mmCIF file of C-alpha atoms in Angstrom:
data_model
loop_
_atom_site.group_PDB
_atom_site.id
_atom_site.type_symbol
_atom_site.label_atom_id
_atom_site.label_comp_id
_atom_site.label_asym_id
_atom_site.label_seq_id
_atom_site.Cartn_x
_atom_site.Cartn_y
_atom_site.Cartn_z
ATOM 1 C CA MET A 1 103.002 147.596 61.883
ATOM 2 C CA THR A 2 104.910 146.459 58.807
ATOM 3 C CA GLU A 3 107.543 148.634 57.133
ATOM 4 C CA ASP A 4 105.289 149.024 54.079
ATOM 5 C CA ALA A 5 102.392 150.127 56.260
ATOM 6 C CA LYS A 6 104.530 152.999 57.515
ATOM 7 C CA ARG A 7 105.002 154.460 54.068
ATOM 8 C CA PRO A 8 103.052 157.718 53.593
ATOM 9 C CA THR A 9 100.543 158.210 50.823
ATOM 10 C CA VAL A 10 102.142 159.361 47.586
ATOM 11 C CA ALA A 11 101.307 162.986 46.805
ATOM 12 C CA GLU A 12 101.063 164.674 43.420
ATOM 13 C CA PRO A 13 104.662 165.283 42.261
ATOM 14 C CA LYS A 14 105.714 168.894 41.838
ATOM 15 C CA ARG A 15 109.423 168.780 41.126
ATOM 16 C CA ARG A 16 111.873 168.475 38.254
ATOM 17 C CA THR A 17 112.411 165.308 36.225
ATOM 18 C CA LEU A 18 114.737 164.600 33.351
ATOM 19 C CA LEU A 19 111.834 164.916 30.947
ATOM 20 C CA ALA A 20 110.521 168.105 32.484
ATOM 21 C CA THR A 21 113.915 169.717 32.369
ATOM 22 C CA ALA A 22 114.278 168.493 28.814
ATOM 23 C CA ALA A 23 111.420 170.825 28.032
ATOM 24 C CA ALA A 24 113.534 173.641 29.391
ATOM 25 C CA ALA A 25 116.356 172.754 27.058
ATOM 26 C CA GLY A 26 113.924 172.350 24.198
ATOM 27 C CA ALA A 27 112.708 175.888 24.596
ATOM 28 C CA SER A 28 116.049 177.322 23.580
ATOM 29 C CA ALA A 29 116.431 174.727 20.846
ATOM 30 C CA ALA A 30 113.123 175.817 19.357
ATOM 31 C CA ALA A 31 114.074 179.458 19.632
ATOM 32 C CA ALA A 32 117.317 178.753 17.808
ATOM 33 C CA ALA A 33 115.701 176.732 15.034
ATOM 34 C CA ALA A 34 115.814 179.602 12.561
ATOM 35 C CA ALA A 35 119.547 180.214 13.080
ATOM 36 C CA PRO A 36 122.001 179.356 10.283
ATOM 37 C CA ALA A 37 123.257 175.789 10.240
ATOM 38 C CA SER A 38 126.758 176.942 11.117
ATOM 39 C CA ALA A 39 125.448 178.266 14.407
ATOM 40 C CA GLY A 40 124.765 174.731 15.580
ATOM 41 C CA THR A 41 128.419 173.743 15.861
ATOM 42 C CA GLY A 42 131.370 174.615 18.031
ATOM 43 C CA ALA A 43 131.671 176.589 21.257
ATOM 44 C CA PRO A 44 128.716 178.975 20.690
ATOM 45 C CA ALA A 45 126.350 175.991 20.361
ATOM 46 C CA ARG A 46 127.771 174.426 23.522
ATOM 47 C CA ALA A 47 127.321 177.717 25.356
ATOM 48 C CA ARG A 48 123.684 177.932 24.267
ATOM 49 C CA GLN A 49 123.119 174.355 25.358
ATOM 50 C CA SER A 50 124.615 175.018 28.800
ATOM 51 C CA THR A 51 122.102 177.815 29.487
ATOM 52 C CA ALA A 52 119.046 176.122 27.993
ATOM 53 C CA VAL A 53 117.233 175.531 31.289
ATOM 54 C CA ALA A 54 117.437 179.152 32.410
ATOM 55 C CA ARG A 55 116.375 180.378 28.976
ATOM 56 C CA LEU A 56 113.109 178.431 29.195
ATOM 57 C CA LEU A 57 111.750 181.004 31.614
ATOM 58 C CA ALA A 58 112.012 183.649 28.898
ATOM 59 C CA VAL A 59 109.847 181.688 26.441
ATOM 60 C CA PRO A 60 106.192 182.787 26.619
ATOM 61 C CA ALA A 61 103.484 180.140 26.765
ATOM 62 C CA ALA A 62 102.378 181.120 23.273
ATOM 63 C CA GLY A 63 105.777 179.981 21.955
ATOM 64 C CA ARG A 64 105.474 176.482 23.352
ATOM 65 C CA GLY A 65 103.781 174.882 20.391
ATOM 66 C CA VAL A 66 104.434 171.714 18.437
ATOM 67 C CA ALA A 67 107.893 172.783 17.233
ATOM 68 C CA TRP A 68 108.851 173.561 20.833
ATOM 69 C CA LEU A 69 107.588 170.169 21.965
ATOM 70 C CA ARG A 70 109.616 168.402 19.280
ATOM 71 C CA SER A 71 112.779 170.216 20.350
ATOM 72 C CA ALA A 72 112.069 169.551 24.022
ATOM 73 C CA LEU A 73 111.455 165.861 23.469
ATOM 74 C CA GLN A 74 114.639 165.459 21.406
ATOM 75 C CA VAL A 75 116.583 166.752 24.390
ATOM 76 C CA ALA A 76 114.604 164.332 26.571
ATOM 77 C CA VAL A 77 115.820 161.522 24.315
ATOM 78 C CA GLU A 78 119.402 162.694 24.782
ATOM 79 C CA LEU A 79 118.987 162.994 28.541
ATOM 80 C CA GLU A 80 117.591 159.506 28.946
ATOM 81 C CA LEU A 81 120.279 158.052 26.685
ATOM 82 C CA SER A 82 123.028 159.846 28.613
ATOM 83 C CA THR A 83 122.195 158.012 31.857
ATOM 84 C CA ILE A 84 122.501 154.485 30.469
ATOM 85 C CA PRO A 85 126.296 154.196 29.804
ATOM 86 C CA PRO A 86 127.412 155.305 33.303
ATOM 87 C CA TYR A 87 124.814 153.068 34.944
ATOM 88 C CA LEU A 88 125.902 150.119 32.786
ATOM 89 C CA CYS A 89 129.540 150.676 33.763
ATOM 90 C CA GLY A 90 128.579 150.675 37.430
ATOM 91 C CA TRP A 91 126.507 147.504 37.023
ATOM 92 C CA TRP A 92 129.072 145.624 34.926
ATOM 93 C CA SER A 93 131.758 146.349 37.500
ATOM 94 C CA VAL A 94 129.831 144.542 40.285
ATOM 95 C CA LYS A 95 131.133 140.999 40.599
ATOM 96 C CA ASP A 96 128.086 139.465 42.302
ATOM 97 C CA ARG A 97 124.976 140.165 40.225
ATOM 98 C CA ARG A 98 122.835 138.742 43.046
ATOM 99 C CA SER A 99 123.904 141.491 45.451
ATOM 100 C CA ASP A 100 121.397 144.120 46.565
ATOM 101 C CA ALA A 101 123.390 146.873 44.859
ATOM 102 C CA ALA A 102 123.541 145.005 41.545
ATOM 103 C CA ARG A 103 119.805 144.326 41.590
ATOM 104 C CA LEU A 104 119.013 147.976 42.348
ATOM 105 C CA ILE A 105 121.208 149.232 39.497
ATOM 106 C CA ARG A 106 119.893 146.647 37.028
ATOM 107 C CA ARG A 107 116.304 147.697 37.714
ATOM 108 C CA ILE A 108 117.213 151.338 37.185
ATOM 109 C CA ILE A 109 118.926 150.569 33.866
ATOM 110 C CA ASP A 110 115.706 148.881 32.706
ATOM 111 C CA ASP A 111 113.739 151.934 33.838
ATOM 112 C CA GLU A 112 116.020 154.289 31.910
ATOM 113 C CA MET A 113 115.646 152.226 28.759
ATOM 114 C CA TYR A 114 111.891 152.406 29.278
ATOM 115 C CA HIS A 115 112.084 156.184 29.760
ATOM 116 C CA LEU A 116 114.080 156.459 26.528
ATOM 117 C CA GLY A 117 111.294 154.553 24.779
ATOM 118 C CA ILE A 118 108.680 156.886 26.290
ATOM 119 C CA ALA A 119 110.564 159.969 25.095
ATOM 120 C CA CYS A 120 110.909 158.487 21.608
ATOM 121 C CA ASN A 121 107.213 157.586 21.412
ATOM 122 C CA LEU A 122 106.196 161.070 22.590
ATOM 123 C CA LEU A 123 108.433 162.673 19.984
ATOM 124 C CA VAL A 124 107.072 160.466 17.196
ATOM 125 C CA ALA A 125 103.514 161.218 18.370
ATOM 126 C CA VAL A 126 103.984 164.937 17.611
ATOM 127 C CA GLY A 127 105.543 164.337 14.206
ATOM 128 C CA GLY A 128 109.198 164.266 15.228
ATOM 129 C CA ARG A 129 111.830 161.613 14.726
ATOM 130 C CA PRO A 130 114.360 160.753 17.442
ATOM 131 C CA ARG A 131 118.005 161.448 16.574
ATOM 132 C CA ILE A 132 119.652 158.924 18.858
ATOM 133 C CA ARG A 133 123.050 158.319 17.290
ATOM 134 C CA ALA A 134 123.522 162.031 16.604
ATOM 135 C CA GLY A 135 122.547 162.802 20.203
ATOM 136 C CA ALA A 136 124.877 160.266 21.827
ATOM 137 C CA PRO A 137 126.868 162.010 24.586
ATOM 138 C CA THR A 138 130.614 162.235 25.057
ATOM 139 C CA TYR A 139 132.100 161.321 28.420
ATOM 140 C CA PRO A 140 133.170 162.947 30.638
ATOM 141 C CA GLY A 141 130.817 165.859 30.163
ATOM 142 C CA PRO A 142 127.697 167.648 31.381
ATOM 143 C CA LEU A 143 124.153 166.382 31.120
ATOM 144 C CA PRO A 144 122.414 167.458 27.895
ATOM 145 C CA GLY A 145 120.544 170.731 27.910
ATOM 146 C CA GLY A 146 122.298 172.230 30.905
ATOM 147 C CA VAL A 147 120.422 169.989 33.363
ATOM 148 C CA HIS A 148 121.994 169.997 36.847
ATOM 149 C CA PRO A 149 124.747 172.491 35.913
ATOM 150 C CA GLY A 150 128.036 171.682 37.599
ATOM 151 C CA VAL A 151 127.515 167.909 37.413
ATOM 152 C CA THR A 152 130.117 166.097 35.317
ATOM 153 C CA VAL A 153 129.020 162.659 34.149
ATOM 154 C CA TYR A 154 131.937 160.278 33.749
ATOM 155 C CA LEU A 155 132.396 156.538 33.224
ATOM 156 C CA SER A 156 133.858 154.443 36.021
ATOM 157 C CA GLY A 157 133.439 151.273 38.001
ATOM 158 C CA LEU A 158 131.190 151.436 41.038
ATOM 159 C CA THR A 159 132.678 153.392 43.940
ATOM 160 C CA ARG A 160 130.953 155.402 46.630
ATOM 161 C CA SER A 161 132.142 158.631 45.039
ATOM 162 C CA PHE A 162 130.788 157.499 41.638
ATOM 163 C CA VAL A 163 127.422 156.680 43.217
ATOM 164 C CA HIS A 164 127.317 160.092 44.909
ATOM 165 C CA ASP A 165 128.844 162.327 42.238
ATOM 166 C CA VAL A 166 127.291 160.748 39.143
ATOM 167 C CA MET A 167 124.360 158.449 39.877
ATOM 168 C CA MET A 168 122.759 160.426 42.698
ATOM 169 C CA ALA A 169 123.656 163.737 41.027
ATOM 170 C CA ILE A 170 121.874 162.779 37.800
ATOM 171 C CA GLU A 171 118.681 161.764 39.589
ATOM 172 C CA ALA A 172 118.716 164.394 42.346
ATOM 173 C CA PRO A 173 115.332 166.003 43.070
ATOM 174 C CA ASP A 174 115.135 169.696 43.875
ATOM 175 C CA ALA A 175 114.467 168.990 47.548
ATOM 176 C CA ALA A 176 115.367 165.509 48.668
ATOM 177 C CA LEU A 177 113.229 164.163 51.518
ATOM 178 C CA THR A 178 116.311 163.614 53.660
ATOM 179 C CA LEU A 179 117.537 167.224 53.262
ATOM 180 C CA ASP A 180 116.324 170.635 54.345
ATOM 181 C CA ARG A 181 113.788 171.697 51.718
ATOM 182 C CA GLY A 182 115.022 175.261 51.980
ATOM 183 C CA THR A 183 118.352 174.343 50.407
ATOM 184 C CA SER A 184 116.951 173.865 46.883
ATOM 185 C CA PRO A 185 114.776 176.208 44.811
ATOM 186 C CA SER A 186 111.616 174.803 43.285
ATOM 187 C CA VAL A 187 111.734 174.276 39.524
ATOM 188 C CA GLY A 188 108.446 172.433 39.192
ATOM 189 C CA ASP A 189 107.485 175.048 36.580
ATOM 190 C CA PHE A 190 109.585 173.061 34.074
ATOM 191 C CA TYR A 191 107.306 170.070 34.423
ATOM 192 C CA THR A 192 104.274 172.342 34.246
ATOM 193 C CA ALA A 193 105.774 173.916 31.118
ATOM 194 C CA VAL A 194 106.053 170.713 29.123
ATOM 195 C CA LEU A 195 102.546 169.610 30.053
ATOM 196 C CA GLU A 196 101.172 173.061 29.238
ATOM 197 C CA GLY A 197 102.903 172.797 25.883
ATOM 198 C CA PHE A 198 100.933 169.666 25.122
ATOM 199 C CA TRP A 199 97.634 170.995 26.473
ATOM 200 C CA LEU A 200 97.935 174.418 24.836
ATOM 201 C CA ALA A 201 99.086 173.096 21.460
ATOM 202 C CA ALA A 202 96.665 170.155 21.660
ATOM 203 C CA PRO A 203 98.654 168.423 18.915
ATOM 204 C CA HIS A 204 97.349 165.517 16.901
ATOM 205 C CA LEU A 205 98.998 162.447 18.427
ATOM 206 C CA SER A 206 99.885 159.984 15.694
ATOM 207 C CA ILE A 207 100.466 156.366 16.663
ATOM 208 C CA HIS A 208 102.246 155.665 13.364
ATOM 209 C CA GLY A 209 105.855 154.849 14.165
ATOM 210 C CA GLN A 210 105.327 154.509 17.914
ATOM 211 C CA LEU A 211 106.509 151.206 19.367
ATOM 212 C CA GLU A 212 105.170 148.650 21.798
ATOM 213 C CA ALA A 213 107.621 146.538 23.783
ATOM 214 C CA ARG A 214 108.215 144.996 27.156
ATOM 215 C CA ILE A 215 111.215 146.705 28.756
ATOM 216 C CA GLY A 216 112.199 145.235 32.107
ATOM 217 C CA SER A 217 109.028 145.081 34.183
ATOM 218 C CA ASP A 218 107.319 147.844 32.184
ATOM 219 C CA GLU A 219 105.215 147.844 29.027
ATOM 220 C CA LEU A 220 105.997 150.542 26.477
ATOM 221 C CA ARG A 221 102.775 151.515 24.721
ATOM 222 C CA PRO A 222 101.808 154.170 22.159
ATOM 223 C CA VAL A 223 100.402 157.445 23.499
ATOM 224 C CA ARG A 224 97.019 158.215 21.953
ATOM 225 C CA THR A 225 95.604 160.976 24.143
ATOM 226 C CA LEU A 226 96.836 163.864 26.251
ATOM 227 C CA LEU A 227 96.014 161.827 29.337
ATOM 228 C CA ASP A 228 98.374 159.144 27.999
ATOM 229 C CA VAL A 229 101.028 161.861 27.682
ATOM 230 C CA GLN A 230 100.534 162.961 31.258
ATOM 231 C CA ARG A 231 100.666 159.400 32.578
ATOM 232 C CA ALA A 232 103.843 158.710 30.597
ATOM 233 C CA ILE A 233 105.608 161.798 31.933
ATOM 234 C CA ASP A 234 104.458 160.984 35.463
ATOM 235 C CA VAL A 235 106.115 157.573 35.138
ATOM 236 C CA VAL A 236 109.433 159.163 34.176
ATOM 237 C CA ARG A 237 109.298 161.549 37.119
ATOM 238 C CA GLU A 238 108.099 159.179 39.796
ATOM 239 C CA GLN A 239 110.469 156.363 38.898
ATOM 240 C CA GLY A 240 113.366 158.807 38.746
ATOM 241 C CA GLU A 241 113.049 160.894 41.885
ATOM 242 C CA GLY A 242 109.852 159.922 43.676
ATOM 243 C CA THR A 243 107.297 162.447 44.867
ATOM 244 C CA GLY A 244 107.135 165.356 47.244
ATOM 245 C CA SER A 245 106.152 163.188 50.211
ATOM 246 C CA SER A 246 107.684 159.783 49.521
ATOM 247 C CA PRO A 247 110.669 158.208 47.773
ATOM 248 C CA ASP A 248 108.382 155.392 46.653
ATOM 249 C CA ASP A 249 107.015 155.547 43.172
ATOM 250 C CA SER A 250 103.260 155.062 42.881
ATOM 251 C CA PHE A 251 103.392 151.699 41.145
ATOM 252 C CA ALA A 252 102.678 148.202 42.332
ATOM 253 C CA ASP A 253 106.330 147.105 42.538
ATOM 254 C CA ASP A 254 106.872 149.471 45.499
ATOM 255 C CA HIS A 255 110.535 150.069 44.616
ATOM 256 C CA PRO A 256 112.191 153.275 45.791
ATOM 257 C CA ALA A 257 112.734 155.937 43.132
ATOM 258 C CA HIS A 258 116.171 156.000 41.501
ATOM 259 C CA TYR A 259 117.667 158.801 43.588
ATOM 260 C CA TYR A 260 116.780 157.005 46.806
ATOM 261 C CA ALA A 261 117.852 153.582 45.505
ATOM 262 C CA PHE A 262 121.281 155.008 44.685
ATOM 263 C CA SER A 263 121.290 156.732 48.082
ATOM 264 C CA GLU A 264 120.737 153.365 49.769
ATOM 265 C CA ILE A 265 123.846 152.006 48.015
ATOM 266 C CA TYR A 266 125.828 155.101 49.038
ATOM 267 C CA HIS A 267 124.709 155.082 52.691
ATOM 268 C CA GLY A 268 124.741 151.292 53.004
ATOM 269 C CA ARG A 269 121.254 151.212 54.500
ATOM 270 C CA GLN A 270 117.699 151.098 53.218
ATOM 271 C CA LEU A 271 115.605 154.241 53.612
ATOM 272 C CA ARG A 272 112.892 154.070 56.260
ATOM 273 C CA VAL A 273 110.391 156.512 57.690
ATOM 274 C CA THR A 274 110.846 157.137 61.425
ATOM 275 C CA ASP A 275 109.596 159.643 63.959
ATOM 276 C CA ARG A 276 112.457 161.836 62.702
ATOM 277 C CA GLY A 277 111.323 161.557 59.087
ATOM 278 C CA TRP A 278 112.966 159.579 56.293
ATOM 279 C CA THR A 279 116.378 158.231 57.387
ATOM 280 C CA PHE A 280 118.833 155.595 56.191
ATOM 281 C CA THR A 281 118.271 153.303 59.156
ATOM 282 C CA GLY A 282 116.793 150.216 57.500
ATOM 283 C CA PRO A 283 118.469 146.882 56.712
ATOM 284 C CA GLN A 284 122.037 146.995 55.446
ATOM 285 C CA VAL A 285 122.829 147.355 51.749
ATOM 286 C CA PRO A 286 126.431 146.112 51.679
ATOM 287 C CA PHE A 287 128.688 147.855 49.173
ATOM 288 C CA PRO A 288 129.597 145.154 46.651
ATOM 289 C CA ASP A 289 132.967 143.812 45.577
ATOM 290 C CA THR A 290 133.745 145.386 42.207
ATOM 291 C CA ARG A 291 136.115 145.286 39.282
ATOM 292 C CA PRO A 292 138.397 148.340 39.674
ATOM 293 C CA MET A 293 137.550 150.140 36.419
ATOM 294 C CA ALA A 294 139.304 153.507 36.435
ATOM 295 C CA ARG A 295 137.601 156.737 35.466
ATOM 296 C CA VAL A 296 137.764 157.120 31.679
ATOM 297 C CA PRO A 297 139.804 160.285 31.000
ATOM 298 C CA ALA A 298 138.787 163.055 28.610
ATOM 299 C CA GLY A 299 139.721 161.965 25.111
ATOM 300 C CA GLY A 300 139.704 158.287 26.101
ATOM 301 C CA TRP A 301 142.484 155.907 27.036
ATOM 302 C CA SER A 302 145.929 157.088 25.998
ATOM 303 C CA ARG A 303 147.902 154.732 23.761
ATOM 304 C CA PRO A 304 146.579 151.412 25.063
ATOM 305 C CA ALA A 305 148.175 148.142 23.986
ATOM 306 C CA GLU A 306 146.891 146.475 20.828
ATOM 307 C CA PRO A 307 144.656 143.913 22.632
ATOM 308 C CA VAL A 308 142.973 146.761 24.512
ATOM 309 C CA ARG A 309 142.534 148.777 21.318
ATOM 310 C CA ARG A 310 140.831 145.788 19.702
ATOM 311 C CA LEU A 311 138.460 145.407 22.649
ATOM 312 C CA LEU A 312 137.654 149.138 22.616
ATOM 313 C CA HIS A 313 136.971 149.059 18.878
ATOM 314 C CA ARG A 314 134.810 145.946 19.209
ATOM 315 C CA PHE A 315 132.798 147.578 21.972
ATOM 316 C CA ASP A 316 132.369 150.878 20.126
ATOM 317 C CA THR A 317 131.387 149.092 16.904
ATOM 318 C CA THR A 318 128.655 147.219 18.772
ATOM 319 C CA TYR A 319 127.563 150.382 20.598
ATOM 320 C CA THR A 320 127.261 152.176 17.257
ATOM 321 C CA THR A 321 125.067 149.306 16.008
ATOM 322 C CA VAL A 322 122.831 149.778 19.065
ATOM 323 C CA LEU A 323 122.402 153.489 18.332
ATOM 324 C CA THR A 324 121.864 152.980 14.597
ATOM 325 C CA SER A 325 119.274 150.259 15.234
ATOM 326 C CA LEU A 326 117.416 152.479 17.717
ATOM 327 C CA ASP A 327 117.336 155.270 15.128
ATOM 328 C CA ALA A 328 115.911 152.816 12.615
ATOM 329 C CA ALA A 329 113.343 151.460 15.081
ATOM 330 C CA TRP A 330 111.605 154.846 15.360
ATOM 331 C CA SER A 331 112.087 155.565 11.652
ATOM 332 C CA ASP A 332 109.689 152.908 10.382
ATOM 333 C CA GLY A 333 112.080 150.046 11.198
ATOM 334 C CA GLY A 334 109.693 148.980 13.933
ATOM 335 C CA PRO A 335 110.020 145.956 16.226
ATOM 336 C CA ARG A 336 112.609 144.235 14.022
ATOM 337 C CA SER A 337 115.061 147.125 14.399
ATOM 338 C CA LEU A 338 114.290 147.438 18.100
ATOM 339 C CA GLY A 339 115.043 143.742 18.486
ATOM 340 C CA ALA A 340 118.343 144.239 16.661
ATOM 341 C CA ALA A 341 119.229 147.032 19.098
ATOM 342 C CA VAL A 342 118.440 144.821 22.104
ATOM 343 C CA HIS A 343 120.496 141.966 20.650
ATOM 344 C CA ALA A 344 123.456 144.253 19.989
ATOM 345 C CA MET A 345 123.204 145.741 23.472
ATOM 346 C CA ARG A 346 123.581 142.304 25.016
ATOM 347 C CA GLY A 347 126.810 142.000 23.043
ATOM 348 C CA LEU A 348 128.346 144.974 24.873
ATOM 349 C CA GLU A 349 128.865 143.120 28.132
ATOM 350 C CA GLU A 350 131.556 140.646 27.049
ATOM 351 C CA PRO A 351 134.115 143.196 25.736
ATOM 352 C CA ALA A 352 133.249 145.502 28.653
ATOM 353 C CA LEU A 353 134.101 142.808 31.209
ATOM 354 C CA HIS A 354 137.324 141.936 29.382
ATOM 355 C CA LEU A 355 138.320 145.604 29.549
ATOM 356 C CA MET A 356 137.406 145.800 33.243
ATOM 357 C CA GLU A 357 139.656 142.826 33.944
ATOM 358 C CA THR A 358 142.671 144.267 32.081
ATOM 359 C CA ARG A 359 145.055 146.193 34.304
ATOM 360 C CA ILE A 360 146.293 149.621 33.258
ATOM 361 C CA PRO A 361 150.122 149.503 33.221
ATOM 362 C CA GLY A 362 151.562 150.879 36.436
ATOM 363 C CA ARG A 363 148.172 151.111 38.160
ATOM 364 C CA ARG A 364 145.954 148.892 40.290
ATOM 365 C CA SER A 365 142.868 149.891 38.322
ATOM 366 C CA THR A 366 141.608 148.517 35.016
ATOM 367 C CA TYR A 367 140.331 149.754 31.676
ATOM 368 C CA GLY A 368 136.654 150.070 30.787
ATOM 369 C CA PRO A 369 134.448 150.975 27.830
ATOM 370 C CA GLN A 370 134.482 154.519 26.429
ATOM 371 C CA PHE A 371 131.019 154.449 24.775
ATOM 372 C CA ARG A 372 132.102 156.213 21.599
ATOM 373 C CA ALA A 373 129.823 156.293 18.578
ATOM 374 C CA LEU A 374 131.917 155.624 15.478
ATOM 375 C CA SER A 375 131.543 157.884 12.464
#
């Protein structure tokens, strides 16, 4: 029997995804919409954001209308965006782009860009407008909306601890197939909540302003019906963490979901089903040789030399162009602005690699990009 023939049938997913948990965060955002503008800044706002997931449970179904969906999907945009910079840092740091690890990470970056496009299209469909530059995260810091509390997302070159503490932590399902299911509570209600919001509100889904594009191996398409919405959200979940019975997503490419792909890099073996269940006993996934980018400290690099400052500014200027162009793309800028964002994003790699090859004085490690949006 082939390895693929051993894979179990994919069951209906019933666990948390970034998008589902974004709905949790959106609930509190919608509830706070009537607060004074001054309430949206400073420590009180950060405290509200850090408890957004728990506060979803207090929002009755009747309160999950179109405004709630718009708030939820804005947080989904921020969540999807927040994953891309750390994954890019990990990928850029790998010296051999043909290595198994590099190929796994590159595919996941494409998926996350696709998920960002899905979240933006869903938000536009219900009359919202993505705020991408304004929602750009600061590193190190928590995931937007209080998702996975206790996880600190930081920027670093690829190390086993970075794979475990950042990459796997971001994508972690509630009950990983390789762990005791009793160790994690079920929060599948969050996914049910966002879908119920769509079905209960039955909003008019406008295709005006939605974008079509090929992103990696996926095709971003406008959502026209509630079934399109459900399929789109299912893609985000299944590509991210797999399903309740298999780490495979349900698509033709047969790649493992992100959490399990990162786990293969961490464990150094592919995941296979055996008579003991799913175990990391498949072919080796050698940990790659990497550029030793240090963890970017809070507040950024302290007093770097002038050549490093120029590289950091060049990178951040280009990154700001990416964010601004993405904002414009879903604000009637259309394919032209999306193309400008893609072009600018390609320009990030050169200064990033120069930074990753510049030693920090007195250390064996190197600098790396900070991903700061310029004002």
